[in-house]
Short mmCIF file of C-alpha atoms and ligand atoms in Angstrom, two decimals:
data_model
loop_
_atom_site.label_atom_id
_atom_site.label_comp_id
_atom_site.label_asym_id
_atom_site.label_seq_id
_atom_site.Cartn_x
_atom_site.Cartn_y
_atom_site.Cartn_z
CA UNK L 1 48.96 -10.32 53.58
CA UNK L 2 49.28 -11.93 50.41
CA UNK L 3 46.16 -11.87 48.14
CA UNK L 4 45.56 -13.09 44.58
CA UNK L 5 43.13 -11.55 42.59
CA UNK L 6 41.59 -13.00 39.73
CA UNK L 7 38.78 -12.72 37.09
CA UNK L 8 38.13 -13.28 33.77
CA UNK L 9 39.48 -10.37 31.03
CA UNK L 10 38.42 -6.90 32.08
CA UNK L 11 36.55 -8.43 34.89
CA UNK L 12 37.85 -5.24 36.53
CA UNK L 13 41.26 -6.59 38.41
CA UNK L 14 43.18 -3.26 37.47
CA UNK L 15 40.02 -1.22 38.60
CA UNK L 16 39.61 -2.51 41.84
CA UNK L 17 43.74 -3.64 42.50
CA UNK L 18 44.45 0.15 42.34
CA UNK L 19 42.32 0.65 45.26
CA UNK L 20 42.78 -2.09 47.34
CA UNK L 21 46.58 -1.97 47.42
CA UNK L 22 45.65 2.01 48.82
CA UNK L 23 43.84 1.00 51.34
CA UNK L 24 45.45 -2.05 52.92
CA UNK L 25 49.04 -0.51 51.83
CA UNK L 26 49.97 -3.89 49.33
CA UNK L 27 52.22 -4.08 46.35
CA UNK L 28 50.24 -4.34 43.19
CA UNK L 29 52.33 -7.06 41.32
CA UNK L 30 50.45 -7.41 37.17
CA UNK L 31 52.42 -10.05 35.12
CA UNK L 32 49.96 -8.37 32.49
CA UNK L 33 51.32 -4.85 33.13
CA UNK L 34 55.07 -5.99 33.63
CA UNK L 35 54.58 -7.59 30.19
CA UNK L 36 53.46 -4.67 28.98
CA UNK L 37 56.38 -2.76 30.25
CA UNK L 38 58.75 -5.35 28.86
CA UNK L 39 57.04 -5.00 24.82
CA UNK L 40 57.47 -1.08 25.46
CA UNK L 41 60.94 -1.48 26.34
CA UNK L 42 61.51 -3.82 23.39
CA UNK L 43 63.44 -6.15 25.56
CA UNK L 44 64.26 -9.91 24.95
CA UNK L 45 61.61 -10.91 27.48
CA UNK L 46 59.01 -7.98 25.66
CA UNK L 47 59.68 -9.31 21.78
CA UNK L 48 58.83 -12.68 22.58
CA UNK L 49 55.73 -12.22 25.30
CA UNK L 50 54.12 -9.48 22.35
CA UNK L 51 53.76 -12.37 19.65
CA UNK L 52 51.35 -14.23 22.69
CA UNK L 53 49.98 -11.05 24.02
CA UNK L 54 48.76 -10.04 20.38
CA UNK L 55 46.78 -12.68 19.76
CA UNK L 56 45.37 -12.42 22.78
CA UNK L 57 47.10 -16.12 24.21
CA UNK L 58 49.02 -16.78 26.99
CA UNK L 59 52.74 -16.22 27.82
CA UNK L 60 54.22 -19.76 28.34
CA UNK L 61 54.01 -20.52 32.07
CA UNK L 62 58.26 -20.66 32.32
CA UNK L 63 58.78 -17.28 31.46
CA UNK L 64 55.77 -15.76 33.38
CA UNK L 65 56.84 -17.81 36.05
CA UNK L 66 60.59 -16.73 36.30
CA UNK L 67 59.33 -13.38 36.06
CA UNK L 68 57.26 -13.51 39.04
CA UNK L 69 60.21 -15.56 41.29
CA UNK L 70 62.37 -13.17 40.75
CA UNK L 71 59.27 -10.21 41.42
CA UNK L 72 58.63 -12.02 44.62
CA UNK L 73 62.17 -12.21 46.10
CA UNK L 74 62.85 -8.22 46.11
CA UNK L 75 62.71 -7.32 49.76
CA UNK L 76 59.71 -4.66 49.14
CA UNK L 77 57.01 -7.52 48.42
CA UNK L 78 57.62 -8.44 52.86
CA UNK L 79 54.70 -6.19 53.99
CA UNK L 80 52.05 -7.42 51.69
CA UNK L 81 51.39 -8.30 47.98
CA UNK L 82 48.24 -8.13 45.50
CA UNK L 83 48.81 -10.45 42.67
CA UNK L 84 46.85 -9.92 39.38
CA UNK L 85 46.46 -11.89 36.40
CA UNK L 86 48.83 -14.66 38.42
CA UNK L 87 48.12 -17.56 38.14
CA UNK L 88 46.29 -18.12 35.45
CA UNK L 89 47.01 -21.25 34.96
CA UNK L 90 47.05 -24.94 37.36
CA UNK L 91 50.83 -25.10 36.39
CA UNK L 92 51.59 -21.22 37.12
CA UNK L 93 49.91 -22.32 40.61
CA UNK L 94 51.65 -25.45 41.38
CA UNK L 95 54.85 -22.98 40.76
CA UNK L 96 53.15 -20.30 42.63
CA UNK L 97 53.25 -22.56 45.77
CA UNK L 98 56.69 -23.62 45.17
CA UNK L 99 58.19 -19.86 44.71
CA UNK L 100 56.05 -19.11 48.05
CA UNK L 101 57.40 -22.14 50.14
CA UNK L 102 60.75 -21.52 49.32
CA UNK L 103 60.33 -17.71 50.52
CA UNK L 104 58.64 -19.08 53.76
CA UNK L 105 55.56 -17.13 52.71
CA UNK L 106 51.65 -18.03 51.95
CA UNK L 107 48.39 -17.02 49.66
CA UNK L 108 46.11 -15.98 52.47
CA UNK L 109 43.28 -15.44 49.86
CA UNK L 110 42.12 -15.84 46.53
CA UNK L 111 39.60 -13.66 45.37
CA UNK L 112 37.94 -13.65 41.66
CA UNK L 113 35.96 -10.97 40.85
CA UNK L 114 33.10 -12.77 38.24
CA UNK L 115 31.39 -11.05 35.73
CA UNK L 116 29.81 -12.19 32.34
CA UNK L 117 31.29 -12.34 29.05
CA UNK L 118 28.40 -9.99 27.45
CA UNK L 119 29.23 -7.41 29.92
CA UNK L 120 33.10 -8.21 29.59
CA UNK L 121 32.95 -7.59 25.73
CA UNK L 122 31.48 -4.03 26.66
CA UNK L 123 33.98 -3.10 29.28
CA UNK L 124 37.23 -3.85 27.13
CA UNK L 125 36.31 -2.44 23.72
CA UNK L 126 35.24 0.97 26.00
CA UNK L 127 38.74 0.91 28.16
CA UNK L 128 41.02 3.83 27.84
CA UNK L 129 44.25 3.75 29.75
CA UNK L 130 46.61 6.25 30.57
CA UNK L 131 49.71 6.29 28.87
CA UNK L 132 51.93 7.96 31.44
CA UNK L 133 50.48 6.62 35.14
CA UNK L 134 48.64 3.38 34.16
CA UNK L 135 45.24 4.78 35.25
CA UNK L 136 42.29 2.86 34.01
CA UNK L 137 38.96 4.63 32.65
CA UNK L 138 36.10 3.63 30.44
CA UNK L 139 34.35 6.10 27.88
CA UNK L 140 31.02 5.14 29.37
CA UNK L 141 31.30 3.68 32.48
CA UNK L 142 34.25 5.78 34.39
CA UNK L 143 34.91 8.44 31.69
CA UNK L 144 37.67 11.05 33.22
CA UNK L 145 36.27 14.24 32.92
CA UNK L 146 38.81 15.69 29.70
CA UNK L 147 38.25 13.21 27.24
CA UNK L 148 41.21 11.05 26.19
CA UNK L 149 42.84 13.26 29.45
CA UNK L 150 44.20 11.44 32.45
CA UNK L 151 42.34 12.90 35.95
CA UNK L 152 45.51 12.34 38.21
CA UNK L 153 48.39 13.14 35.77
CA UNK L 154 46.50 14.90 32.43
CA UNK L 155 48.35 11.91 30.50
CA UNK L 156 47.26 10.79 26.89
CA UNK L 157 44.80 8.10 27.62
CA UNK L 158 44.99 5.10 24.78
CA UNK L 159 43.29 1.85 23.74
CA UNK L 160 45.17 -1.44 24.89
CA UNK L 161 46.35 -3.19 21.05
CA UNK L 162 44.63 -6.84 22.37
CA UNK L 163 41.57 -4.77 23.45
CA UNK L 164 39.95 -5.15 19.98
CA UNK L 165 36.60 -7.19 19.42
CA UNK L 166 38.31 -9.93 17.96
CA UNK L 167 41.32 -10.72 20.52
CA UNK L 168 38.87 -10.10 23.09
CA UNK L 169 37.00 -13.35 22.07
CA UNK L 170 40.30 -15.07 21.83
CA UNK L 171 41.27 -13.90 25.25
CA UNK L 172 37.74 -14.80 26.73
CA UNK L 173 37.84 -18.33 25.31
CA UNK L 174 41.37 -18.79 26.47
CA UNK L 175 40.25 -18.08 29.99
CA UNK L 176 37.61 -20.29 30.00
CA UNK L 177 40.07 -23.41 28.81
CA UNK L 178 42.70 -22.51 30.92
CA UNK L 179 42.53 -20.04 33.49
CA UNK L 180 38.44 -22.10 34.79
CA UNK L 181 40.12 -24.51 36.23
CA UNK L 182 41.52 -22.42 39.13
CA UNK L 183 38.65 -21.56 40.95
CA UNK L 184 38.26 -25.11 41.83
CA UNK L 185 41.60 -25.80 42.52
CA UNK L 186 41.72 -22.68 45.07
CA UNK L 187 38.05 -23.98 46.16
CA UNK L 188 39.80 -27.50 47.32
CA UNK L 189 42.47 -25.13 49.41
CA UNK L 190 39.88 -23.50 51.38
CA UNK L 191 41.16 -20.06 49.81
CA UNK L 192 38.80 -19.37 47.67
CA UNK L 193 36.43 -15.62 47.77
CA UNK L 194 33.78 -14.98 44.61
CA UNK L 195 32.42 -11.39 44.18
CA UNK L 196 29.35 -10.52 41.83
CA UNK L 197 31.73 -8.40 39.55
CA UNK L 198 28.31 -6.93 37.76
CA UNK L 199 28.10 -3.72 40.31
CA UNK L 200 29.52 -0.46 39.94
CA UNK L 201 32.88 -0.25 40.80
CA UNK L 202 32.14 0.87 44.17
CA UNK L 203 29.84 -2.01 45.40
CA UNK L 204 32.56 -4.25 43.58
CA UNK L 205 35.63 -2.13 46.61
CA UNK L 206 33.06 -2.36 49.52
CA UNK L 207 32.66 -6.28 49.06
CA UNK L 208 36.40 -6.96 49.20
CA UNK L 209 37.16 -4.69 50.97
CA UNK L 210 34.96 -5.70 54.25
CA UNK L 211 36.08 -9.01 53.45
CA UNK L 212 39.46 -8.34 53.37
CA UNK L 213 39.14 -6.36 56.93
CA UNK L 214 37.83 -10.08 58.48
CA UNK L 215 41.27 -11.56 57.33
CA UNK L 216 43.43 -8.63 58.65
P1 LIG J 1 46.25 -8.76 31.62
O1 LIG J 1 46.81 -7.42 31.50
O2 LIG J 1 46.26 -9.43 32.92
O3 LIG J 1 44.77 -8.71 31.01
P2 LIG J 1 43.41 -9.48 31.37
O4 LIG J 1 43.47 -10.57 32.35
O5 LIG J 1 42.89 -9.81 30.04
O6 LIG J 1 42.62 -8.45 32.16
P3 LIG J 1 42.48 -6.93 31.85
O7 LIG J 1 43.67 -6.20 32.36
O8 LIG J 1 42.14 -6.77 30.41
O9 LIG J 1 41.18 -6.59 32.67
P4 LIG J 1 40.99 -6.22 34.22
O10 LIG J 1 40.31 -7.34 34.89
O11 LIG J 1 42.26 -5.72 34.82
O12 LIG J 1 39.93 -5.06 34.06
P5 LIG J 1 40.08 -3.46 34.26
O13 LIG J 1 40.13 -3.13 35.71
O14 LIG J 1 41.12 -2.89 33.39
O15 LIG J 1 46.95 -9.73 30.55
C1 LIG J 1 47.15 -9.32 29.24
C2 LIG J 1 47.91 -10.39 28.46
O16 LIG J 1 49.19 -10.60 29.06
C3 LIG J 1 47.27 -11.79 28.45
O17 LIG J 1 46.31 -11.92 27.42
C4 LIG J 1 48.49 -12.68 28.26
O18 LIG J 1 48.90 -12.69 26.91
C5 LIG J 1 49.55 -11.98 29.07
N1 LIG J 1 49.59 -12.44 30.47
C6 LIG J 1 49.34 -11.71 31.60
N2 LIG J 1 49.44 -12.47 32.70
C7 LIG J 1 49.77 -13.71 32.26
C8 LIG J 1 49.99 -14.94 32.94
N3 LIG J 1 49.90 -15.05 34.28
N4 LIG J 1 50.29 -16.03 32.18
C9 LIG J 1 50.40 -15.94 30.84
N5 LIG J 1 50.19 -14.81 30.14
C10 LIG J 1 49.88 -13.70 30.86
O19 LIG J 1 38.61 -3.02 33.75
C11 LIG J 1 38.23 -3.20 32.40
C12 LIG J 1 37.35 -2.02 31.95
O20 LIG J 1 36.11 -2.06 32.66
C13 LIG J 1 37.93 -0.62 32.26
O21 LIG J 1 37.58 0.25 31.25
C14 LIG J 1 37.26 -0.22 33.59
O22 LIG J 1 37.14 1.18 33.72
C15 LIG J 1 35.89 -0.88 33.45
N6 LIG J 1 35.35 -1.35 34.72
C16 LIG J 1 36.01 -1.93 35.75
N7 LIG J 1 35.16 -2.27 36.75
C17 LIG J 1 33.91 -1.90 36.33
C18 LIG J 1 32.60 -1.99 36.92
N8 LIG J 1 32.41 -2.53 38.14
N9 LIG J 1 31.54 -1.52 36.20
C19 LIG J 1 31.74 -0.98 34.95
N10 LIG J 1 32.96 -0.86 34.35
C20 LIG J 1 34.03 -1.32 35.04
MG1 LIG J 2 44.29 -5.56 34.19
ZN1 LIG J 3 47.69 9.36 34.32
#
């Protein structure tokens, strides 16, 4: 199965990837978190993406692109894939289709998980993220029970640098202009699932999840 997850900016892909990739076994593929790995590493690929990610704009479609054909044609991505925060743009899904064709595979749903920018504002300025395992937590709304403690690994939670007030707005309006257009493009492909994002976290699972269980 090969699903694409999308959403606007703390919309709550991470949240609810980590949990569907458990339960129907898929490879959680993040162009945001490889990105992230490549700035920590200070590689080529890191230096450049870091002047985008700061700012809270996109990486240039050709390198997020080559990054995710090369992702894709490792042999582990055969028994199932969860792609989030790809595409986000019509370009990086006219690619998408072209990486997929060539590797004889195919999107078998898109599913964008909607929530309002109030709300979204809320979530990103309260996220806390654990430095060593990646796990995602929220000083309100899923606080682990240490503070600043990871529950699975007892990792130093931090705050994301582009989660800030200011480069959340930037990152907001930038999905608006260019990431929008998707859902009708997906819509016009038949492959297109919307879930009320506004519910806890659980509600949020239980939705995809039974719809997920319909495609299997
Ligand atoms: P990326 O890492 O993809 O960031 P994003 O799209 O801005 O989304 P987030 O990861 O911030 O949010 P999320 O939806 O995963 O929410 P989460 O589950 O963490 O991209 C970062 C940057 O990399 C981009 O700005 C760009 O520069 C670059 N980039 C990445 N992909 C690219 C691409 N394809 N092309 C070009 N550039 C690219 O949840 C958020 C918070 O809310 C957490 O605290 C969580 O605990 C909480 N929460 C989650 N669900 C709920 C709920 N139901 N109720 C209450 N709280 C909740
Ligand atoms: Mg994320
Ligand atoms: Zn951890």
């Amino acid at each position: 199965m090969l699903v694409v997850l999308m959403g606007p900016p703390g919309a709550g892909k991470g949240t609810q990837a980590e949990r569907i990739t458990k339960e129907f076994n898929l490879l959680h593929i993040s162009t945001g978190d490889i990105l992230r790995n490549a700035v920590k590493e200070e590689t080529a690929l890191g230096l450049q993406a870091k002047q985008y990610m700061d700012r809270g704009a996109l990486v240039p479609d050709e390198i997020v692109v080559g990054m995710i054909r090369e992702r894709l044609a490792r042999p582990d991505c055969a028994a199932g894939v969860l792609l989030d925060g790809f595409p986000r743009t019509v370009e990086q899904a006219e690619a998408l289709g072209q990486v997929l064709e060539s590797l004889q595979l195919k999107i078998d749903v898109v599913i964008n998980v909607d929530v309002e920018a109030e709300e979204l504002l809320s979530r990103l300025t309260g996220r806390r993220v654990c430095r060593n395992c990646g796990a995602t937590y929220h000083i309100k709304f899923n606080p682990p029970r240490v503070r600043n403690i990871c529950d699975h690994c007892s990792g130093e939670l931090y705050q994301r640098s582009d989660d800030t007030v200011e480069t959340v707005k930037e990152r907001l309006d930038v999905y608006s202009k260019q990431t929008l257009p998707l859902i009708e493009y997906y819509q016009r492909k038949n492959l297109y699932y919307a879930v009320d994002g506004a519910r806890s976290i659980d509600d949020v699972f239980a939705d995809i999840a039974a719809y997920l269980q319909g495609k299997q």
